[in-house]
Amino acid sequence: MSPKSRIPAASDPGDTWVPRPRRRETPLGILGHTATFLGASVLGGVLVAGLILPAAGAVGLGAKNGVEGFESIPDDFKTPPLSQATQIFDAGGGLIAKVYERDRTVISADQMSPLIRTAQVDIEDARFYEHGAVDLKGVLRAITKNAESGAAVQGASTLTQQYVKNVNVEKAGDDADAVREAQRKTLGRKIQELRYAIKLEEDLTKEQILTNYLNITFYGHQAYGIQAASQRYFGKDAKDLSLPEAAMLAGLVQNPSQYDPKLHPVAAQKRRDTVIDKMVENKHITADQAREAKAAPLGLNYQDPRNGCITAQAGMGFFCDYVRHVVKQDPAFGKSAAERKRLWDTGGLNIYTTLDPEKQAAAQKAVSTKVYVTDPVSAAMTMVEPGSGKILAMAQTRPYGLAKEKNETVVNYNVDAAMGGGIGFQPGSNFKPIVAAAALEAGLPSTQRYDSPNRMDWPTMRTCDGTWKNLSKGKKEGTIPNESASEVGPYELKQAMALSVNTYFVQMEQEIGLCAVKQMANKLGVAGKADGSPLSEVPGLGLGTEEVTPLTMANVYATFAARGTYCAPLAINRITTVGGTDVPVPQARCTPAMSEDTADVINSVLLGVTEKGGTARDLGLDDRRQIAGKTGTTDEKKSAWFTGYTGNLAGSVWLGSPGTKVPMRNIRIGGTYQAEVFGATGPGPIWQKAMSDAVRNMPEKDFTTVYIPDPVRRDPNCTTSSGSPGSVTCTGAPATGSPTNGGRPRGVNPAPGRTGSPVPPGATDPEDQ
């Protein structure tokens, strides 16, 4: 990368006074031109200070010239906050990606080889330690050389002046107009550069100026500063540079394109040897050392620039991008969006994340082997640690990238739109445990029974501010069915969850009200839809009509595993600057979402889903440890889910088509034909494979469960009452051991002023197996 507008200026042979071409001058003529040049400089106020003041510093120019503000220079100009590379690591210390506006790592003088410091001075400004901000001898020499040749063949800028110019270019950032302005050869710019150079020589030592120069200078191929350059061309730290390596890098500064060792190795070697000769001339190395260095090949160990999340391996690009959104949005990193953006853009951070490399590998392997990238559908999976909210894995079938022809995408299907995701997906019956938790918190027992007919009209339901009413009663769109004709109640909670009986949860939702369901969802981290809009208070809410993401659902179920303690998602463990200073990071934010008793009942009920008779009965892990979970399949099989967990790890898998909403019937996925996809047959095996690998080295941790009596067989003497909706009346004695109806439905007292239309077609979940 070497467009001229982006290359900080270094030794610039054209950046000096340029006489018109003329015939070769006599010594007297040269002297005349020198006088002319000096006169013009005095009139312009450009070099008068450097020429009449002592070479050591030119103190007091501001007072003599009356230039306002000359006595001070901004602190951020002396040592500007240079844009640096940020490195993002997984929980094991492995590098996920390096991201940068400019690939630079600022280092101290003692982290630089003395050879590079010497070589850079010898080739750029051999009298650096002898003169002040302006080198009088250098100016006169340049005038003479340029006058003799009739062209600008030699510059007179000191290393300090070059540093000032580079700071101006750095401050311009990616603003092309500002960069051009910083590099323009104008009288005003020269005056400012000179003023700043003189003041820098007063305020900083020569060693500090040289260190700053070596950290800011551009060396080509996106490498800014000597550390990045050392890594780019030789794959080593700047402190370990050999003599020929240091000479080659020092020679690059004048023109990184012309002396590019990859594209122009002959020119690069010739320039390297010129630097070596300069080091001999200045008596910094011996003739024997020079001969040995010149005999050495360039010895490149070139490392391609690897910038951004797109370079992350093992499917970690999406998590990397999620981290970027966290830094730019979380107030922990700055009070304003501008502050947070500046922190990210300036870089220089080491970000140590929560991502577990073993679990990430397990999740990525599962989503990419069970679903091919060329399939018409895709899969995404997130794993979360219960009790901390730490994101341990984030994977999806489609790779992170911009090549659509390779089925790449930069949309993270695991997260909300605000965090780099899309609009989410309907979770279907994955949402039903939230309804159950709200009901238990409202006082309903674990044996709650409803008549659960095979099909029913959507009932009137209370909302937070009124009532929802079914305006299409008696019509197909105004009803909700169960999966099959055989699913006819009554059912109790344990059996209804295991079989995923739609009408049971609709009746439960009716009894406790939509507001209770919405409030429980909010407590569990479902603050709204994935696109940022609020949850709609419609009956389909409890059956999973509101679009969410795998991260959201994994965290919901992690809350159950943590006995009701909800922890906000956490992606970052620690951040330090390259200098080792800690940067404050978001801390775990955990709150009780429900009582432990409620969570224990939910765990017991969801345990039943994975046991004999449940929809997820075939999804046991390799080591047969205790698991719980819930399937989910939306209308027309456009999305399928399985979210499950052990006592110490929760994972959620979504399967579907993010764009065209492909119905998953008569479809080949991962090389296997499926007549129709259900939560247990599509995403379920992905979850099973990923979790089996992920927990292999984890201790077993069982849930705290409670005893819930198995529902009794249906008593023919029990019929649906004509009273409160969903209640069951038995005309004869119940069967032996049968629990009585665990709670009398309280019905609905409609509040005025709130009506609604039936839930849209995608609302029902009649095919959840």
mmCIF file of N, CA, C and O in Angstrom, residues 161-214:
data_model
loop_
_atom_site.group_PDB
_atom_site.id
_atom_site.type_symbol
_atom_site.label_atom_id
_atom_site.label_comp_id
_atom_site.label_asym_id
_atom_site.label_seq_id
_atom_site.Cartn_x
_atom_site.Cartn_y
_atom_site.Cartn_z
ATOM 1 N N GLN A 161 12.469 17.951 11.334
ATOM 2 C CA GLN A 161 11.472 18.519 10.436
ATOM 3 C C GLN A 161 10.655 17.416 9.751
ATOM 4 O O GLN A 161 9.453 17.561 9.551
ATOM 5 N N GLN A 162 11.319 16.347 9.388
ATOM 6 C CA GLN A 162 10.593 15.218 8.802
ATOM 7 C C GLN A 162 9.586 14.656 9.797
ATOM 8 O O GLN A 162 8.466 14.298 9.431
ATOM 9 N N TYR A 163 9.990 14.586 11.050
ATOM 10 C CA TYR A 163 9.080 14.077 12.084
ATOM 11 C C TYR A 163 7.845 14.972 12.194
ATOM 12 O O TYR A 163 6.710 14.483 12.283
ATOM 13 N N VAL A 164 8.061 16.295 12.168
ATOM 14 C CA VAL A 164 6.940 17.227 12.249
ATOM 15 C C VAL A 164 5.970 16.993 11.089
ATOM 16 O O VAL A 164 4.753 16.955 11.265
ATOM 17 N N LYS A 165 6.533 16.829 9.889
ATOM 18 C CA LYS A 165 5.681 16.596 8.721
ATOM 19 C C LYS A 165 4.884 15.297 8.889
ATOM 20 O O LYS A 165 3.690 15.222 8.579
ATOM 21 N N ASN A 166 5.531 14.265 9.382
ATOM 22 C CA ASN A 166 4.844 12.989 9.578
ATOM 23 C C ASN A 166 3.724 13.085 10.607
ATOM 24 O O ASN A 166 2.694 12.420 10.484
ATOM 25 N N VAL A 167 3.946 13.893 11.652
ATOM 26 C CA VAL A 167 2.886 14.089 12.642
ATOM 27 C C VAL A 167 1.684 14.747 11.990
ATOM 28 O O VAL A 167 0.532 14.359 12.231
ATOM 29 N N ASN A 168 1.911 15.740 11.151
ATOM 30 C CA ASN A 168 0.795 16.403 10.465
ATOM 31 C C ASN A 168 0.034 15.426 9.574
ATOM 32 O O ASN A 168 -1.192 15.454 9.486
ATOM 33 N N VAL A 169 0.770 14.552 8.888
ATOM 34 C CA VAL A 169 0.122 13.552 8.040
ATOM 35 C C VAL A 169 -0.659 12.563 8.900
ATOM 36 O O VAL A 169 -1.780 12.176 8.565
ATOM 37 N N GLU A 170 -0.085 12.147 10.019
ATOM 38 C CA GLU A 170 -0.767 11.209 10.917
ATOM 39 C C GLU A 170 -2.066 11.811 11.438
ATOM 40 O O GLU A 170 -3.091 11.144 11.504
ATOM 41 N N LYS A 171 -2.024 13.097 11.797
ATOM 42 C CA LYS A 171 -3.225 13.756 12.303
ATOM 43 C C LYS A 171 -4.302 13.863 11.227
ATOM 44 O O LYS A 171 -5.495 13.888 11.543
ATOM 45 N N ALA A 172 -3.886 13.915 9.982
ATOM 46 C CA ALA A 172 -4.857 13.998 8.887
ATOM 47 C C ALA A 172 -5.632 12.706 8.723
ATOM 48 O O ALA A 172 -6.729 12.691 8.159
ATOM 49 N N GLY A 173 -5.053 11.592 9.206
ATOM 50 C CA GLY A 173 -5.744 10.307 9.152
ATOM 51 C C GLY A 173 -6.049 9.874 7.734
ATOM 52 O O GLY A 173 -5.195 9.933 6.853
ATOM 53 N N ASP A 174 -7.312 9.467 7.524
ATOM 54 C CA ASP A 174 -7.719 8.975 6.205
ATOM 55 C C ASP A 174 -8.382 10.055 5.360
ATOM 56 O O ASP A 174 -8.946 9.767 4.307
ATOM 57 N N ASP A 175 -8.322 11.294 5.825
ATOM 58 C CA ASP A 175 -8.881 12.401 5.062
ATOM 59 C C ASP A 175 -7.889 12.786 3.966
ATOM 60 O O ASP A 175 -6.854 13.420 4.236
ATOM 61 N N ALA A 176 -8.181 12.393 2.728
ATOM 62 C CA ALA A 176 -7.245 12.597 1.621
ATOM 63 C C ALA A 176 -6.906 14.077 1.434
ATOM 64 O O ALA A 176 -5.751 14.436 1.164
ATOM 65 N N ASP A 177 -7.913 14.943 1.588
ATOM 66 C CA ASP A 177 -7.663 16.380 1.421
ATOM 67 C C ASP A 177 -6.720 16.891 2.506
ATOM 68 O O ASP A 177 -5.815 17.689 2.243
ATOM 69 N N ALA A 178 -6.942 16.429 3.736
ATOM 70 C CA ALA A 178 -6.085 16.858 4.848
ATOM 71 C C ALA A 178 -4.668 16.341 4.672
ATOM 72 O O ALA A 178 -3.693 17.026 5.002
ATOM 73 N N VAL A 179 -4.534 15.124 4.136
ATOM 74 C CA VAL A 179 -3.195 14.566 3.888
ATOM 75 C C VAL A 179 -2.467 15.407 2.846
ATOM 76 O O VAL A 179 -1.295 15.757 3.014
ATOM 77 N N ARG A 180 -3.160 15.746 1.762
ATOM 78 C CA ARG A 180 -2.533 16.572 0.714
ATOM 79 C C ARG A 180 -2.122 17.924 1.272
ATOM 80 O O ARG A 180 -1.049 18.441 0.945
ATOM 81 N N GLU A 181 -2.965 18.490 2.122
ATOM 82 C CA GLU A 181 -2.643 19.791 2.718
ATOM 83 C C GLU A 181 -1.404 19.683 3.600
ATOM 84 O O GLU A 181 -0.547 20.572 3.605
ATOM 85 N N ALA A 182 -1.312 18.577 4.342
ATOM 86 C CA ALA A 182 -0.163 18.387 5.230
ATOM 87 C C ALA A 182 1.134 18.214 4.449
ATOM 88 O O ALA A 182 2.220 18.472 4.973
ATOM 89 N N GLN A 183 1.034 17.798 3.198
ATOM 90 C CA GLN A 183 2.232 17.548 2.392
ATOM 91 C C GLN A 183 2.507 18.651 1.368
ATOM 92 O O GLN A 183 3.511 18.596 0.669
ATOM 93 N N ARG A 184 1.648 19.653 1.316
ATOM 94 C CA ARG A 184 1.820 20.702 0.309
ATOM 95 C C ARG A 184 3.089 21.504 0.570
ATOM 96 O O ARG A 184 3.416 21.831 1.705
ATOM 97 N N LYS A 185 3.805 21.830 -0.492
ATOM 98 C CA LYS A 185 5.045 22.587 -0.384
ATOM 99 C C LYS A 185 4.719 24.078 -0.455
ATOM 100 O O LYS A 185 4.905 24.731 -1.483
ATOM 101 N N THR A 186 4.206 24.611 0.651
ATOM 102 C CA THR A 186 3.823 26.015 0.694
ATOM 103 C C THR A 186 4.645 26.744 1.752
ATOM 104 O O THR A 186 5.185 26.133 2.681
ATOM 105 N N LEU A 187 4.681 28.054 1.598
ATOM 106 C CA LEU A 187 5.434 28.874 2.542
ATOM 107 C C LEU A 187 4.858 28.747 3.946
ATOM 108 O O LEU A 187 5.584 28.581 4.928
ATOM 109 N N GLY A 188 3.527 28.793 4.022
ATOM 110 C CA GLY A 188 2.890 28.704 5.342
ATOM 111 C C GLY A 188 3.187 27.394 6.034
ATOM 112 O O GLY A 188 3.442 27.350 7.252
ATOM 113 N N ARG A 189 3.169 26.310 5.254
ATOM 114 C CA ARG A 189 3.427 25.006 5.865
ATOM 115 C C ARG A 189 4.872 24.915 6.346
ATOM 116 O O ARG A 189 5.157 24.385 7.402
ATOM 117 N N LYS A 190 5.799 25.461 5.552
ATOM 118 C CA LYS A 190 7.205 25.426 5.950
ATOM 119 C C LYS A 190 7.433 26.224 7.226
ATOM 120 O O LYS A 190 8.219 25.826 8.088
ATOM 121 N N ILE A 191 6.731 27.364 7.340
ATOM 122 C CA ILE A 191 6.881 28.177 8.548
ATOM 123 C C ILE A 191 6.412 27.389 9.764
ATOM 124 O O ILE A 191 7.089 27.332 10.799
ATOM 125 N N GLN A 192 5.223 26.776 9.645
ATOM 126 C CA GLN A 192 4.700 26.015 10.783
ATOM 127 C C GLN A 192 5.613 24.845 11.132
ATOM 128 O O GLN A 192 5.904 24.589 12.302
ATOM 129 N N GLU A 193 6.086 24.130 10.121
ATOM 130 C CA GLU A 193 6.967 22.990 10.385
ATOM 131 C C GLU A 193 8.233 23.453 11.096
ATOM 132 O O GLU A 193 8.702 22.795 12.033
ATOM 133 N N LEU A 194 8.763 24.578 10.647
ATOM 134 C CA LEU A 194 9.987 25.087 11.254
ATOM 135 C C LEU A 194 9.746 25.495 12.708
ATOM 136 O O LEU A 194 10.540 25.186 13.599
ATOM 137 N N ARG A 195 8.646 26.211 12.935
ATOM 138 C CA ARG A 195 8.326 26.635 14.310
ATOM 139 C C ARG A 195 8.230 25.428 15.226
ATOM 140 O O ARG A 195 8.793 25.399 16.324
ATOM 141 N N TYR A 196 7.492 24.400 14.790
ATOM 142 C CA TYR A 196 7.304 23.213 15.621
ATOM 143 C C TYR A 196 8.614 22.457 15.807
ATOM 144 O O TYR A 196 8.900 21.932 16.883
ATOM 145 N N ALA A 197 9.427 22.399 14.758
ATOM 146 C CA ALA A 197 10.692 21.678 14.860
ATOM 147 C C ALA A 197 11.608 22.338 15.890
ATOM 148 O O ALA A 197 12.258 21.661 16.697
ATOM 149 N N ILE A 198 11.667 23.665 15.846
ATOM 150 C CA ILE A 198 12.509 24.390 16.805
ATOM 151 C C ILE A 198 12.046 24.141 18.231
ATOM 152 O O ILE A 198 12.827 23.868 19.138
ATOM 153 N N LYS A 199 10.731 24.201 18.439
ATOM 154 C CA LYS A 199 10.208 24.012 19.788
ATOM 155 C C LYS A 199 10.406 22.564 20.253
ATOM 156 O O LYS A 199 10.682 22.311 21.429
ATOM 157 N N LEU A 200 10.266 21.605 19.333
ATOM 158 C CA LEU A 200 10.495 20.201 19.701
ATOM 159 C C LEU A 200 11.928 19.992 20.164
ATOM 160 O O LEU A 200 12.179 19.239 21.113
ATOM 161 N N GLU A 201 12.867 20.650 19.505
ATOM 162 C CA GLU A 201 14.266 20.508 19.891
ATOM 163 C C GLU A 201 14.509 21.069 21.291
ATOM 164 O O GLU A 201 15.442 20.655 21.982
ATOM 165 N N GLU A 202 13.675 22.024 21.713
ATOM 166 C CA GLU A 202 13.783 22.555 23.069
ATOM 167 C C GLU A 202 13.164 21.614 24.097
ATOM 168 O O GLU A 202 13.690 21.420 25.194
ATOM 169 N N ASP A 203 12.027 21.020 23.726
ATOM 170 C CA ASP A 203 11.236 20.274 24.699
ATOM 171 C C ASP A 203 11.587 18.796 24.799
ATOM 172 O O ASP A 203 11.309 18.145 25.799
ATOM 173 N N LEU A 204 12.171 18.228 23.746
ATOM 174 C CA LEU A 204 12.496 16.805 23.741
ATOM 175 C C LEU A 204 13.984 16.607 23.512
ATOM 176 O O LEU A 204 14.645 17.438 22.877
ATOM 177 N N THR A 205 14.512 15.518 24.018
ATOM 178 C CA THR A 205 15.900 15.179 23.734
ATOM 179 C C THR A 205 16.009 14.622 22.322
ATOM 180 O O THR A 205 15.008 14.213 21.714
ATOM 181 N N LYS A 206 17.224 14.567 21.830
ATOM 182 C CA LYS A 206 17.441 13.992 20.505
ATOM 183 C C LYS A 206 16.995 12.531 20.460
ATOM 184 O O LYS A 206 16.417 12.072 19.468
ATOM 185 N N GLU A 207 17.258 11.796 21.537
ATOM 186 C CA GLU A 207 16.876 10.387 21.563
ATOM 187 C C GLU A 207 15.362 10.222 21.533
ATOM 188 O O GLU A 207 14.835 9.295 20.910
ATOM 189 N N GLN A 208 14.655 11.127 22.206
ATOM 190 C CA GLN A 208 13.188 11.067 22.189
ATOM 191 C C GLN A 208 12.653 11.372 20.789
ATOM 192 O O GLN A 208 11.728 10.708 20.300
ATOM 193 N N ILE A 209 13.245 12.364 20.131
ATOM 194 C CA ILE A 209 12.797 12.708 18.780
ATOM 195 C C ILE A 209 13.047 11.542 17.834
ATOM 196 O O ILE A 209 12.185 11.188 17.012
ATOM 197 N N LEU A 210 14.209 10.914 17.953
ATOM 198 C CA LEU A 210 14.525 9.780 17.082
ATOM 199 C C LEU A 210 13.577 8.610 17.332
ATOM 200 O O LEU A 210 13.108 7.967 16.385
ATOM 201 N N THR A 211 13.283 8.348 18.592
ATOM 202 C CA THR A 211 12.357 7.259 18.924
ATOM 203 C C THR A 211 10.974 7.540 18.335
ATOM 204 O O THR A 211 10.341 6.660 17.736
ATOM 205 N N ASN A 212 10.502 8.771 18.497
ATOM 206 C CA ASN A 212 9.208 9.139 17.933
ATOM 207 C C ASN A 212 9.207 8.996 16.409
ATOM 208 O O ASN A 212 8.236 8.524 15.809
ATOM 209 N N TYR A 213 10.308 9.422 15.803
ATOM 210 C CA TYR A 213 10.427 9.331 14.343
ATOM 211 C C TYR A 213 10.342 7.872 13.883
ATOM 212 O O TYR A 213 9.634 7.555 12.919
ATOM 213 N N LEU A 214 11.058 7.001 14.554
ATOM 214 C CA LEU A 214 11.060 5.590 14.164
ATOM 215 C C LEU A 214 9.705 4.928 14.402
ATOM 216 O O LEU A 214 9.385 3.922 13.769
#
